Amino acid sequence: MATSIKLNDMVTLFRKELELCGVKEGEKVAVLSEMGQTEDYTAASMLAARALGAQVFNVNLLPTTGLSAEEKTGNVGRTALAGNPTAIEALKRADLVIDLMFLLFSKEQLEIQAAGTRILLIAEPFEAVVRRFPSEELRGRDEAGAARLAKGKQLRFTNPAGTDVTYKLGQYPVLTEYGFTDTPGRWDHWPGGFLATQSNDTGVHGRVVMDRGDILFPFKQYVQEPIEFTVRDGQIVDIKGGLDAALVREHMASFRDPRAYAVSHIGWGLNHLARWDYLATGLPTIGMDGRAFYGNVLFSTGPNTELGGTNDTACHLDLPMKGCTLHLDDELIVKDGEVVPQDMRAPGL
Ligand SMILES: [Fe+2]
């Protein structure tokens, strides 16, 4: 009985989400999943899409990596879709793919998007998708930031721990992530809430010092001792500090891939419903609370294929930092962890 109540709750919420995604009668909605995983979300997605009059089908694949969606956030781009053109073609013919498998940073995702199919990733547990349910209001603030970022030539951020790093911008597009997608070919992630772009090739210089309390993904840990990254020409050339720095060095080295040391996307969080403390609860999450946290700066390393680059290394670190100050050209965007421009500020803050 409890299971059926939970499924009903899920279907109700998924239906609201699919309404935000513009799903309507006659649209083709594909649910992409791996055997034995995410069965509740698969059922909720299919029932919700059918309730809106969509044609629904499920592409269910045998797992190849053995990794859960959570584990795939740090080991990206290799999916069970690779080498399965029949499944890829079926997904390209859908209007919307609900990705429960984690296609992010894969060639297959880009191919499906290029066919005009929009993709919605859902990888967080039910508690998180309820608590951070998206809105048009968040979309408006995200797009206000994206408009600035698209025109920006230089991004610089600092923090009291000693960060001072500069990104040259203009070569790559901006990724918005506000939690739903109603635009052909566009990807999003429920529940998200941040902006990202990528520096020009070789265009990052300076020092990033993660402070105590900042977050390490995929470790899902708070930094205990500052970690200092030296960045030259878009590459991390040195990582100094205590135990945390040693673990980051070992983790990156384990991929045996020099491209792991590239600086990846950069941006800031805008989701006022995200909780910095959430990781400390120990409850299941892939960590979007930290990544989308309102007023954070999200520094990251590794691949850049998602924004049109050629680095497809599997080693990806997302490194949300709190209390930073960020300028885009001459405009102050984040001051000591507070979002400054009025059209990006969350209501009531
Ligand atoms: Fe990332």
PDB file of N, CA, C and O in Angstrom, residues 13-63:
ATOM      1  N   LEU A  13       3.617  14.499  -9.197  1.00  0.00           N
ATOM      2  CA  LEU A  13       4.715  15.456  -9.322  1.00  0.00           C
ATOM      3  C   LEU A  13       5.350  15.398 -10.718  1.00  0.00           C
ATOM      4  O   LEU A  13       5.659  16.436 -11.315  1.00  0.00           O
ATOM      5  N   PHE A  14       5.535  14.196 -11.243  1.00  0.00           N
ATOM      6  CA  PHE A  14       6.129  14.060 -12.578  1.00  0.00           C
ATOM      7  C   PHE A  14       5.220  14.695 -13.630  1.00  0.00           C
ATOM      8  O   PHE A  14       5.692  15.271 -14.609  1.00  0.00           O
ATOM      9  N   ARG A  15       3.923  14.605 -13.421  1.00  0.00           N
ATOM     10  CA  ARG A  15       2.999  15.231 -14.374  1.00  0.00           C
ATOM     11  C   ARG A  15       3.198  16.750 -14.373  1.00  0.00           C
ATOM     12  O   ARG A  15       3.239  17.381 -15.432  1.00  0.00           O
ATOM     13  N   LYS A  16       3.334  17.343 -13.174  1.00  0.00           N
ATOM     14  CA  LYS A  16       3.589  18.795 -13.110  1.00  0.00           C
ATOM     15  C   LYS A  16       4.896  19.149 -13.813  1.00  0.00           C
ATOM     16  O   LYS A  16       5.018  20.161 -14.509  1.00  0.00           O
ATOM     17  N   GLU A  17       5.907  18.305 -13.627  1.00  0.00           N
ATOM     18  CA  GLU A  17       7.202  18.533 -14.267  1.00  0.00           C
ATOM     19  C   GLU A  17       7.068  18.446 -15.796  1.00  0.00           C
ATOM     20  O   GLU A  17       7.617  19.281 -16.521  1.00  0.00           O
ATOM     21  N   LEU A  18       6.344  17.444 -16.258  1.00  0.00           N
ATOM     22  CA  LEU A  18       6.199  17.289 -17.711  1.00  0.00           C
ATOM     23  C   LEU A  18       5.335  18.401 -18.302  1.00  0.00           C
ATOM     24  O   LEU A  18       5.511  18.780 -19.467  1.00  0.00           O
ATOM     25  N   GLU A  19       4.443  18.953 -17.502  1.00  0.00           N
ATOM     26  CA  GLU A  19       3.701  20.136 -17.973  1.00  0.00           C
ATOM     27  C   GLU A  19       4.651  21.315 -18.158  1.00  0.00           C
ATOM     28  O   GLU A  19       4.572  22.046 -19.149  1.00  0.00           O
ATOM     29  N   LEU A  20       5.587  21.499 -17.207  1.00  0.00           N
ATOM     30  CA  LEU A  20       6.597  22.550 -17.380  1.00  0.00           C
ATOM     31  C   LEU A  20       7.431  22.297 -18.637  1.00  0.00           C
ATOM     32  O   LEU A  20       7.895  23.234 -19.285  1.00  0.00           O
ATOM     33  N   CYS A  21       7.635  21.026 -18.964  1.00  0.00           N
ATOM     34  CA  CYS A  21       8.408  20.665 -20.162  1.00  0.00           C
ATOM     35  C   CYS A  21       7.568  20.763 -21.434  1.00  0.00           C
ATOM     36  O   CYS A  21       8.053  20.416 -22.520  1.00  0.00           O
ATOM     37  N   GLY A  22       6.321  21.200 -21.296  1.00  0.00           N
ATOM     38  CA  GLY A  22       5.474  21.398 -22.470  1.00  0.00           C
ATOM     39  C   GLY A  22       4.994  20.119 -23.116  1.00  0.00           C
ATOM     40  O   GLY A  22       4.612  20.136 -24.301  1.00  0.00           O
ATOM     41  N   VAL A  23       4.989  19.019 -22.394  1.00  0.00           N
ATOM     42  CA  VAL A  23       4.510  17.753 -22.985  1.00  0.00           C
ATOM     43  C   VAL A  23       3.011  17.873 -23.246  1.00  0.00           C
ATOM     44  O   VAL A  23       2.251  18.300 -22.382  1.00  0.00           O
ATOM     45  N   LYS A  24       2.634  17.510 -24.471  1.00  0.00           N
ATOM     46  CA  LYS A  24       1.219  17.646 -24.822  1.00  0.00           C
ATOM     47  C   LYS A  24       0.749  16.433 -25.619  1.00  0.00           C
ATOM     48  O   LYS A  24       1.570  15.567 -25.995  1.00  0.00           O
ATOM     49  N   GLU A  25      -0.520  16.409 -25.862  1.00  0.00           N
ATOM     50  CA  GLU A  25      -1.161  15.290 -26.540  1.00  0.00           C
ATOM     51  C   GLU A  25      -0.458  14.978 -27.864  1.00  0.00           C
ATOM     52  O   GLU A  25      -0.177  15.881 -28.648  1.00  0.00           O
ATOM     53  N   GLY A  26      -0.158  13.706 -28.067  1.00  0.00           N
ATOM     54  CA  GLY A  26       0.423  13.267 -29.335  1.00  0.00           C
ATOM     55  C   GLY A  26       1.939  13.335 -29.385  1.00  0.00           C
ATOM     56  O   GLY A  26       2.566  12.805 -30.306  1.00  0.00           O
ATOM     57  N   GLU A  27       2.584  14.006 -28.408  1.00  0.00           N
ATOM     58  CA  GLU A  27       4.047  14.041 -28.411  1.00  0.00           C
ATOM     59  C   GLU A  27       4.599  12.652 -28.102  1.00  0.00           C
ATOM     60  O   GLU A  27       3.968  11.858 -27.401  1.00  0.00           O
ATOM     61  N   LYS A  28       5.799  12.420 -28.596  1.00  0.00           N
ATOM     62  CA  LYS A  28       6.450  11.132 -28.323  1.00  0.00           C
ATOM     63  C   LYS A  28       7.438  11.325 -27.172  1.00  0.00           C
ATOM     64  O   LYS A  28       8.364  12.130 -27.275  1.00  0.00           O
ATOM     65  N   VAL A  29       7.232  10.587 -26.111  1.00  0.00           N
ATOM     66  CA  VAL A  29       8.091  10.684 -24.931  1.00  0.00           C
ATOM     67  C   VAL A  29       8.767   9.337 -24.706  1.00  0.00           C
ATOM     68  O   VAL A  29       8.094   8.302 -24.590  1.00  0.00           O
ATOM     69  N   ALA A  30      10.104   9.346 -24.686  1.00  0.00           N
ATOM     70  CA  ALA A  30      10.870   8.117 -24.434  1.00  0.00           C
ATOM     71  C   ALA A  30      11.469   8.185 -23.040  1.00  0.00           C
ATOM     72  O   ALA A  30      12.000   9.222 -22.629  1.00  0.00           O
ATOM     73  N   VAL A  31      11.384   7.091 -22.325  1.00  0.00           N
ATOM     74  CA  VAL A  31      12.018   7.001 -21.011  1.00  0.00           C
ATOM     75  C   VAL A  31      13.224   6.074 -21.160  1.00  0.00           C
ATOM     76  O   VAL A  31      13.079   4.924 -21.592  1.00  0.00           O
ATOM     77  N   LEU A  32      14.398   6.583 -20.859  1.00  0.00           N
ATOM     78  CA  LEU A  32      15.640   5.819 -21.025  1.00  0.00           C
ATOM     79  C   LEU A  32      16.121   5.338 -19.666  1.00  0.00           C
ATOM     80  O   LEU A  32      16.366   6.146 -18.764  1.00  0.00           O
ATOM     81  N   SER A  33      16.259   4.023 -19.537  1.00  0.00           N
ATOM     82  CA  SER A  33      16.645   3.471 -18.223  1.00  0.00           C
ATOM     83  C   SER A  33      17.534   2.251 -18.406  1.00  0.00           C
ATOM     84  O   SER A  33      17.695   1.733 -19.517  1.00  0.00           O
ATOM     85  N   GLU A  34      18.102   1.817 -17.308  1.00  0.00           N
ATOM     86  CA  GLU A  34      18.907   0.591 -17.301  1.00  0.00           C
ATOM     87  C   GLU A  34      18.174  -0.473 -16.496  1.00  0.00           C
ATOM     88  O   GLU A  34      17.522  -0.166 -15.490  1.00  0.00           O
ATOM     89  N   MET A  35      18.341  -1.711 -16.931  1.00  0.00           N
ATOM     90  CA  MET A  35      17.616  -2.808 -16.307  1.00  0.00           C
ATOM     91  C   MET A  35      17.888  -2.876 -14.807  1.00  0.00           C
ATOM     92  O   MET A  35      19.039  -2.788 -14.375  1.00  0.00           O
ATOM     93  N   GLY A  36      16.810  -3.008 -14.057  1.00  0.00           N
ATOM     94  CA  GLY A  36      16.943  -3.175 -12.611  1.00  0.00           C
ATOM     95  C   GLY A  36      17.182  -1.894 -11.844  1.00  0.00           C
ATOM     96  O   GLY A  36      17.353  -1.925 -10.629  1.00  0.00           O
ATOM     97  N   GLN A  37      17.225  -0.757 -12.551  1.00  0.00           N
ATOM     98  CA  GLN A  37      17.465   0.516 -11.852  1.00  0.00           C
ATOM     99  C   GLN A  37      16.294   1.465 -12.085  1.00  0.00           C
ATOM    100  O   GLN A  37      15.630   1.397 -13.122  1.00  0.00           O
ATOM    101  N   THR A  38      16.085   2.365 -11.170  1.00  0.00           N
ATOM    102  CA  THR A  38      15.115   3.469 -11.287  1.00  0.00           C
ATOM    103  C   THR A  38      13.733   3.000 -11.756  1.00  0.00           C
ATOM    104  O   THR A  38      13.077   3.676 -12.548  1.00  0.00           O
ATOM    105  N   GLU A  39      13.272   1.852 -11.269  1.00  0.00           N
ATOM    106  CA  GLU A  39      11.994   1.324 -11.759  1.00  0.00           C
ATOM    107  C   GLU A  39      10.822   2.222 -11.354  1.00  0.00           C
ATOM    108  O   GLU A  39       9.852   2.367 -12.098  1.00  0.00           O
ATOM    109  N   ASP A  40      10.935   2.845 -10.152  1.00  0.00           N
ATOM    110  CA  ASP A  40       9.842   3.729  -9.724  1.00  0.00           C
ATOM    111  C   ASP A  40       9.778   4.975 -10.609  1.00  0.00           C
ATOM    112  O   ASP A  40       8.703   5.388 -11.046  1.00  0.00           O
ATOM    113  N   TYR A  41      10.925   5.566 -10.939  1.00  0.00           N
ATOM    114  CA  TYR A  41      10.919   6.752 -11.804  1.00  0.00           C
ATOM    115  C   TYR A  41      10.489   6.398 -13.224  1.00  0.00           C
ATOM    116  O   TYR A  41       9.852   7.196 -13.909  1.00  0.00           O
ATOM    117  N   THR A  42      10.844   5.215 -13.689  1.00  0.00           N
ATOM    118  CA  THR A  42      10.413   4.793 -15.025  1.00  0.00           C
ATOM    119  C   THR A  42       8.890   4.726 -15.068  1.00  0.00           C
ATOM    120  O   THR A  42       8.246   5.269 -15.979  1.00  0.00           O
ATOM    121  N   ALA A  43       8.307   4.086 -14.075  1.00  0.00           N
ATOM    122  CA  ALA A  43       6.843   3.960 -14.037  1.00  0.00           C
ATOM    123  C   ALA A  43       6.186   5.325 -13.907  1.00  0.00           C
ATOM    124  O   ALA A  43       5.219   5.645 -14.622  1.00  0.00           O
ATOM    125  N   ALA A  44       6.714   6.163 -13.013  1.00  0.00           N
ATOM    126  CA  ALA A  44       6.109   7.493 -12.801  1.00  0.00           C
ATOM    127  C   ALA A  44       6.201   8.336 -14.067  1.00  0.00           C
ATOM    128  O   ALA A  44       5.249   9.035 -14.433  1.00  0.00           O
ATOM    129  N   SER A  45       7.347   8.267 -14.755  1.00  0.00           N
ATOM    130  CA  SER A  45       7.520   9.044 -15.989  1.00  0.00           C
ATOM    131  C   SER A  45       6.515   8.601 -17.042  1.00  0.00           C
ATOM    132  O   SER A  45       5.876   9.426 -17.714  1.00  0.00           O
ATOM    133  N   MET A  46       6.377   7.288 -17.189  1.00  0.00           N
ATOM    134  CA  MET A  46       5.498   6.771 -18.245  1.00  0.00           C
ATOM    135  C   MET A  46       4.034   7.084 -17.939  1.00  0.00           C
ATOM    136  O   MET A  46       3.278   7.509 -18.817  1.00  0.00           O
ATOM    137  N   LEU A  47       3.634   6.908 -16.692  1.00  0.00           N
ATOM    138  CA  LEU A  47       2.241   7.168 -16.329  1.00  0.00           C
ATOM    139  C   LEU A  47       1.916   8.656 -16.451  1.00  0.00           C
ATOM    140  O   LEU A  47       0.845   9.035 -16.927  1.00  0.00           O
ATOM    141  N   ALA A  48       2.861   9.503 -16.048  1.00  0.00           N
ATOM    142  CA  ALA A  48       2.633  10.952 -16.126  1.00  0.00           C
ATOM    143  C   ALA A  48       2.540  11.403 -17.581  1.00  0.00           C
ATOM    144  O   ALA A  48       1.669  12.203 -17.934  1.00  0.00           O
ATOM    145  N   ALA A  49       3.426  10.894 -18.431  1.00  0.00           N
ATOM    146  CA  ALA A  49       3.396  11.288 -19.842  1.00  0.00           C
ATOM    147  C   ALA A  49       2.114  10.796 -20.510  1.00  0.00           C
ATOM    148  O   ALA A  49       1.483  11.521 -21.290  1.00  0.00           O
ATOM    149  N   ARG A  50       1.704   9.588 -20.153  1.00  0.00           N
ATOM    150  CA  ARG A  50       0.462   9.070 -20.747  1.00  0.00           C
ATOM    151  C   ARG A  50      -0.739   9.906 -20.297  1.00  0.00           C
ATOM    152  O   ARG A  50      -1.643  10.174 -21.086  1.00  0.00           O
ATOM    153  N   ALA A  51      -0.717  10.331 -19.037  1.00  0.00           N
ATOM    154  CA  ALA A  51      -1.832  11.142 -18.525  1.00  0.00           C
ATOM    155  C   ALA A  51      -1.955  12.464 -19.290  1.00  0.00           C
ATOM    156  O   ALA A  51      -3.032  13.056 -19.345  1.00  0.00           O
ATOM    157  N   LEU A  52      -0.846  12.934 -19.876  1.00  0.00           N
ATOM    158  CA  LEU A  52      -0.884  14.169 -20.667  1.00  0.00           C
ATOM    159  C   LEU A  52      -1.170  13.896 -22.136  1.00  0.00           C
ATOM    160  O   LEU A  52      -1.107  14.805 -22.960  1.00  0.00           O
ATOM    161  N   GLY A  53      -1.438  12.636 -22.480  1.00  0.00           N
ATOM    162  CA  GLY A  53      -1.813  12.296 -23.846  1.00  0.00           C
ATOM    163  C   GLY A  53      -0.643  11.984 -24.756  1.00  0.00           C
ATOM    164  O   GLY A  53      -0.808  11.884 -25.974  1.00  0.00           O
ATOM    165  N   ALA A  54       0.555  11.841 -24.189  1.00  0.00           N
ATOM    166  CA  ALA A  54       1.730  11.548 -25.015  1.00  0.00           C
ATOM    167  C   ALA A  54       1.768  10.066 -25.406  1.00  0.00           C
ATOM    168  O   ALA A  54       1.168   9.230 -24.736  1.00  0.00           O
ATOM    169  N   GLN A  55       2.479   9.787 -26.506  1.00  0.00           N
ATOM    170  CA  GLN A  55       2.830   8.396 -26.851  1.00  0.00           C
ATOM    171  C   GLN A  55       4.105   8.075 -26.080  1.00  0.00           C
ATOM    172  O   GLN A  55       5.108   8.752 -26.264  1.00  0.00           O
ATOM    173  N   VAL A  56       4.090   7.041 -25.276  1.00  0.00           N
ATOM    174  CA  VAL A  56       5.211   6.790 -24.370  1.00  0.00           C
ATOM    175  C   VAL A  56       5.846   5.441 -24.674  1.00  0.00           C
ATOM    176  O   VAL A  56       5.145   4.465 -24.933  1.00  0.00           O
ATOM    177  N   PHE A  57       7.170   5.409 -24.638  1.00  0.00           N
ATOM    178  CA  PHE A  57       7.853   4.113 -24.695  1.00  0.00           C
ATOM    179  C   PHE A  57       9.095   4.145 -23.821  1.00  0.00           C
ATOM    180  O   PHE A  57       9.611   5.208 -23.474  1.00  0.00           O
ATOM    181  N   ASN A  58       9.551   2.963 -23.481  1.00  0.00           N
ATOM    182  CA  ASN A  58      10.691   2.824 -22.570  1.00  0.00           C
ATOM    183  C   ASN A  58      11.840   2.124 -23.303  1.00  0.00           C
ATOM    184  O   ASN A  58      11.661   1.028 -23.818  1.00  0.00           O
ATOM    185  N   VAL A  59      12.979   2.790 -23.377  1.00  0.00           N
ATOM    186  CA  VAL A  59      14.198   2.138 -23.873  1.00  0.00           C
ATOM    187  C   VAL A  59      14.960   1.676 -22.637  1.00  0.00           C
ATOM    188  O   VAL A  59      15.492   2.492 -21.878  1.00  0.00           O
ATOM    189  N   ASN A  60      14.965   0.382 -22.428  1.00  0.00           N
ATOM    190  CA  ASN A  60      15.562  -0.182 -21.215  1.00  0.00           C
ATOM    191  C   ASN A  60      16.750  -1.036 -21.632  1.00  0.00           C
ATOM    192  O   ASN A  60      16.607  -2.006 -22.373  1.00  0.00           O
ATOM    193  N   LEU A  61      17.930  -0.648 -21.179  1.00  0.00           N
ATOM    194  CA  LEU A  61      19.160  -1.274 -21.665  1.00  0.00           C
ATOM    195  C   LEU A  61      19.843  -2.087 -20.568  1.00  0.00           C
ATOM    196  O   LEU A  61      19.672  -1.813 -19.379  1.00  0.00           O
ATOM    197  N   LEU A  62      20.636  -3.032 -21.017  1.00  0.00           N
ATOM    198  CA  LEU A  62      21.481  -3.756 -20.064  1.00  0.00           C
ATOM    199  C   LEU A  62      22.594  -2.820 -19.612  1.00  0.00           C
ATOM    200  O   LEU A  62      23.231  -2.174 -20.444  1.00  0.00           O
ATOM    201  N   PRO A  63      22.859  -2.738 -18.315  1.00  0.00           N
ATOM    202  CA  PRO A  63      23.946  -1.869 -17.851  1.00  0.00           C
ATOM    203  C   PRO A  63      25.289  -2.367 -18.394  1.00  0.00           C
ATOM    204  O   PRO A  63      25.493  -3.572 -18.504  1.00  0.00           O
TER     205      PRO A  63
END
